[in-house]
PDB file of C-alpha atoms in Angstrom:
ATOM      1  CA  UNK A   9       0.000   0.000   0.000  1.00 82.00           C
ATOM      2  CA  UNK A  10       1.363   3.407  -0.970  1.00 90.00           C
ATOM      3  CA  UNK A  11       1.527   5.984   1.802  1.00 94.00           C
ATOM      4  CA  UNK A  12       0.971   9.628   0.905  1.00 96.00           C
ATOM      5  CA  UNK A  13       1.894  12.360   3.373  1.00 95.00           C
ATOM      6  CA  UNK A  14       0.705  15.881   2.647  1.00 95.00           C
ATOM      7  CA  UNK A  15       1.790  19.144   4.201  1.00 95.00           C
ATOM      8  CA  UNK A  16       1.682  22.879   3.653  1.00 96.00           C
ATOM      9  CA  UNK A  17      -1.953  23.783   4.155  1.00 95.00           C
ATOM     10  CA  UNK A  18      -3.112  26.625   6.349  1.00 97.00           C
ATOM     11  CA  UNK A  19      -4.821  29.976   6.573  1.00 98.00           C
ATOM     12  CA  UNK A  20      -3.848  32.714   4.142  1.00 98.00           C
ATOM     13  CA  UNK A  21      -5.243  36.117   3.176  1.00 98.00           C
ATOM     14  CA  UNK A  22      -6.687  36.676  -0.285  1.00 98.00           C
ATOM     15  CA  UNK A  23      -3.852  37.318  -2.725  1.00 98.00           C
ATOM     16  CA  UNK A  24      -1.439  35.284  -0.654  1.00 98.00           C
ATOM     17  CA  UNK A  25       0.524  32.150  -1.477  1.00 98.00           C
ATOM     18  CA  UNK A  26       0.941  28.644  -0.139  1.00 98.00           C
ATOM     19  CA  UNK A  27       2.923  25.613  -1.252  1.00 98.00           C
ATOM     20  CA  UNK A  28       1.555  22.134  -0.716  1.00 98.00           C
ATOM     21  CA  UNK A  29       3.775  19.070  -0.670  1.00 98.00           C
ATOM     22  CA  UNK A  30       2.928  15.394  -0.949  1.00 97.00           C
ATOM     23  CA  UNK A  31       5.460  12.619  -0.474  1.00 96.00           C
ATOM     24  CA  UNK A  32       4.636   9.127  -1.725  1.00 95.00           C
ATOM     25  CA  UNK A  33       6.366   6.018  -0.395  1.00 94.00           C
ATOM     26  CA  UNK A  34       7.339   4.748  -3.864  1.00 92.00           C
ATOM     27  CA  UNK A  35       9.929   5.706  -6.441  1.00 92.00           C
ATOM     28  CA  UNK A  36       9.109   8.070  -9.284  1.00 90.00           C
ATOM     29  CA  UNK A  37       9.690   5.335 -11.870  1.00 91.00           C
ATOM     30  CA  UNK A  38       6.559   3.522 -10.628  1.00 92.00           C
ATOM     31  CA  UNK A  39       4.293   6.537 -11.002  1.00 93.00           C
ATOM     32  CA  UNK A  40       2.293   7.456 -14.086  1.00 95.00           C
ATOM     33  CA  UNK A  41       0.573  10.562 -12.725  1.00 97.00           C
ATOM     34  CA  UNK A  42       0.716  12.689  -9.577  1.00 97.00           C
ATOM     35  CA  UNK A  43      -1.922  15.264  -8.908  1.00 98.00           C
ATOM     36  CA  UNK A  44      -4.058  17.335  -6.617  1.00 98.00           C
ATOM     37  CA  UNK A  45      -7.803  17.373  -6.161  1.00 98.00           C
ATOM     38  CA  UNK A  46      -9.803  19.624  -3.876  1.00 98.00           C
ATOM     39  CA  UNK A  47     -13.122  19.531  -2.097  1.00 98.00           C
ATOM     40  CA  UNK A  48     -14.831  22.704  -0.952  1.00 97.00           C
ATOM     41  CA  UNK A  49     -17.481  22.644   1.791  1.00 92.00           C
ATOM     42  CA  UNK A  50     -20.735  21.240   0.460  1.00 95.00           C
ATOM     43  CA  UNK A  51     -19.247  20.402  -2.935  1.00 97.00           C
ATOM     44  CA  UNK A  52     -17.894  17.341  -4.678  1.00 97.00           C
ATOM     45  CA  UNK A  53     -14.198  16.644  -4.969  1.00 98.00           C
ATOM     46  CA  UNK A  54     -12.791  18.185  -8.147  1.00 98.00           C
ATOM     47  CA  UNK A  55      -9.603  17.972 -10.151  1.00 98.00           C
ATOM     48  CA  UNK A  56      -7.116  20.810  -9.612  1.00 98.00           C
ATOM     49  CA  UNK A  57      -3.814  19.902 -11.272  1.00 98.00           C
ATOM     50  CA  UNK A  58      -1.708  16.949 -12.414  1.00 98.00           C
ATOM     51  CA  UNK A  59       1.720  16.091 -13.783  1.00 98.00           C
ATOM     52  CA  UNK A  60       2.601  12.917 -15.640  1.00 96.00           C
ATOM     53  CA  UNK A  61       5.808  10.947 -16.035  1.00 93.00           C
ATOM     54  CA  UNK A  62       6.848  13.124 -18.996  1.00 94.00           C
ATOM     55  CA  UNK A  63       6.407  16.285 -16.953  1.00 94.00           C
ATOM     56  CA  UNK A  64       3.285  17.319 -18.833  1.00 97.00           C
ATOM     57  CA  UNK A  65       0.974  19.351 -16.613  1.00 98.00           C
ATOM     58  CA  UNK A  66      -2.756  19.918 -16.606  1.00 98.00           C
ATOM     59  CA  UNK A  67      -4.850  22.409 -14.633  1.00 98.00           C
ATOM     60  CA  UNK A  68      -8.472  23.082 -14.087  1.00 98.00           C
ATOM     61  CA  UNK A  69      -9.449  26.341 -15.730  1.00 98.00           C
ATOM     62  CA  UNK A  70     -10.029  28.259 -12.508  1.00 97.00           C
ATOM     63  CA  UNK A  71      -6.435  27.847 -11.303  1.00 98.00           C
ATOM     64  CA  UNK A  72      -4.534  28.359 -14.568  1.00 98.00           C
ATOM     65  CA  UNK A  73      -1.922  31.068 -14.237  1.00 98.00           C
ATOM     66  CA  UNK A  74      -2.100  30.973 -10.438  1.00 98.00           C
ATOM     67  CA  UNK A  75      -1.137  27.403  -9.499  1.00 98.00           C
ATOM     68  CA  UNK A  76       1.976  25.509 -10.550  1.00 98.00           C
ATOM     69  CA  UNK A  77       2.434  21.785 -10.090  1.00 98.00           C
ATOM     70  CA  UNK A  78       5.887  20.213 -10.063  1.00 97.00           C
ATOM     71  CA  UNK A  79       7.612  17.091  -8.830  1.00 95.00           C
ATOM     72  CA  UNK A  80      11.021  15.855  -7.868  1.00 89.00           C
ATOM     73  CA  UNK A  81      12.626  14.053 -10.793  1.00 79.00           C
ATOM     74  CA  UNK A  82      15.532  12.365  -9.033  1.00 80.00           C
ATOM     75  CA  UNK A  83      15.165   8.630  -8.545  1.00 81.00           C
ATOM     76  CA  UNK A  84      14.778   7.693  -4.887  1.00 84.00           C
ATOM     77  CA  UNK A  85      12.634   5.523  -2.645  1.00 88.00           C
ATOM     78  CA  UNK A  86      10.134   8.380  -2.283  1.00 93.00           C
ATOM     79  CA  UNK A  87       8.486  10.761  -4.703  1.00 94.00           C
ATOM     80  CA  UNK A  88       7.285  14.284  -3.938  1.00 96.00           C
ATOM     81  CA  UNK A  89       4.820  16.467  -5.790  1.00 97.00           C
ATOM     82  CA  UNK A  90       4.291  20.148  -5.060  1.00 98.00           C
ATOM     83  CA  UNK A  91       1.492  22.587  -5.682  1.00 98.00           C
ATOM     84  CA  UNK A  92       2.563  26.228  -5.588  1.00 98.00           C
ATOM     85  CA  UNK A  93      -0.543  28.346  -5.158  1.00 98.00           C
ATOM     86  CA  UNK A  94      -0.434  32.105  -5.694  1.00 98.00           C
ATOM     87  CA  UNK A  95      -2.997  34.889  -5.915  1.00 98.00           C
ATOM     88  CA  UNK A  96      -5.244  32.796  -3.737  1.00 98.00           C
ATOM     89  CA  UNK A  97      -8.949  33.571  -3.638  1.00 98.00           C
ATOM     90  CA  UNK A  98     -11.624  32.729  -1.069  1.00 97.00           C
ATOM     91  CA  UNK A  99     -13.091  30.270  -3.564  1.00 97.00           C
ATOM     92  CA  UNK A 100      -9.848  28.269  -3.385  1.00 98.00           C
ATOM     93  CA  UNK A 101     -10.781  27.331   0.169  1.00 98.00           C
ATOM     94  CA  UNK A 102     -10.996  23.546   0.289  1.00 98.00           C
ATOM     95  CA  UNK A 103      -9.420  20.365   1.521  1.00 98.00           C
ATOM     96  CA  UNK A 104      -6.678  19.514  -0.949  1.00 98.00           C
ATOM     97  CA  UNK A 105      -5.984  15.837  -1.631  1.00 98.00           C
ATOM     98  CA  UNK A 106      -2.882  14.387  -3.216  1.00 98.00           C
ATOM     99  CA  UNK A 107      -3.423  11.602  -5.752  1.00 97.00           C
ATOM    100  CA  UNK A 108      -0.934   9.143  -7.209  1.00 97.00           C
ATOM    101  CA  UNK A 109      -1.625   6.751 -10.081  1.00 97.00           C
ATOM    102  CA  UNK A 110       0.848   3.904 -10.403  1.00 96.00           C
ATOM    103  CA  UNK A 111       1.625   1.958 -13.548  1.00 95.00           C
ATOM    104  CA  UNK A 112       0.804  -1.180 -11.550  1.00 93.00           C
ATOM    105  CA  UNK A 113      -1.525  -1.138  -8.591  1.00 90.00           C
ATOM    106  CA  UNK A 114      -3.920   1.700  -9.342  1.00 93.00           C
ATOM    107  CA  UNK A 115      -4.418   4.948  -7.505  1.00 95.00           C
ATOM    108  CA  UNK A 116      -3.937   6.164  -3.943  1.00 96.00           C
ATOM    109  CA  UNK A 117      -5.159   9.210  -2.047  1.00 97.00           C
ATOM    110  CA  UNK A 118      -3.609  11.299   0.671  1.00 96.00           C
ATOM    111  CA  UNK A 119      -5.453  12.222   3.850  1.00 96.00           C
ATOM    112  CA  UNK A 120      -6.052  15.811   2.756  1.00 97.00           C
ATOM    113  CA  UNK A 121      -4.780  19.173   3.934  1.00 97.00           C
ATOM    114  CA  UNK A 122      -6.975  22.189   4.643  1.00 98.00           C
ATOM    115  CA  UNK A 123      -6.424  25.427   2.752  1.00 98.00           C
ATOM    116  CA  UNK A 124      -8.433  28.414   3.960  1.00 98.00           C
ATOM    117  CA  UNK A 125      -8.335  31.752   2.149  1.00 98.00           C
ATOM    118  CA  UNK A 126      -9.921  34.455   4.251  1.00 97.00           C
ATOM    119  CA  UNK A 127      -9.367  37.996   5.413  1.00 95.00           C
TER     120      UNK A 127
END
């Protein structure tokens, strides 16, 4: 079972920045896609951003130009994905979940980290 450990959430003012991190207990060579989803209060979980093994990134429209996803590329026993969030808005308030899709073994979710954007 893959373990995902997230960090970096918190409270930030509108216009501020946060960086989320997620470390998976498997090497990067076993991972097809790493990504972030988010779930706002009273809403369904939605896709936010992803990066695949070729470094190709995808973003949901509402975060384009404000969020940047990246990952460590060095081969090691663990793999880390980051989500740099800038120009944060109150509507970005949500629990952010890390997601990892392996070539073999399917997908795994992190426990979630709360991001609150409020003045």
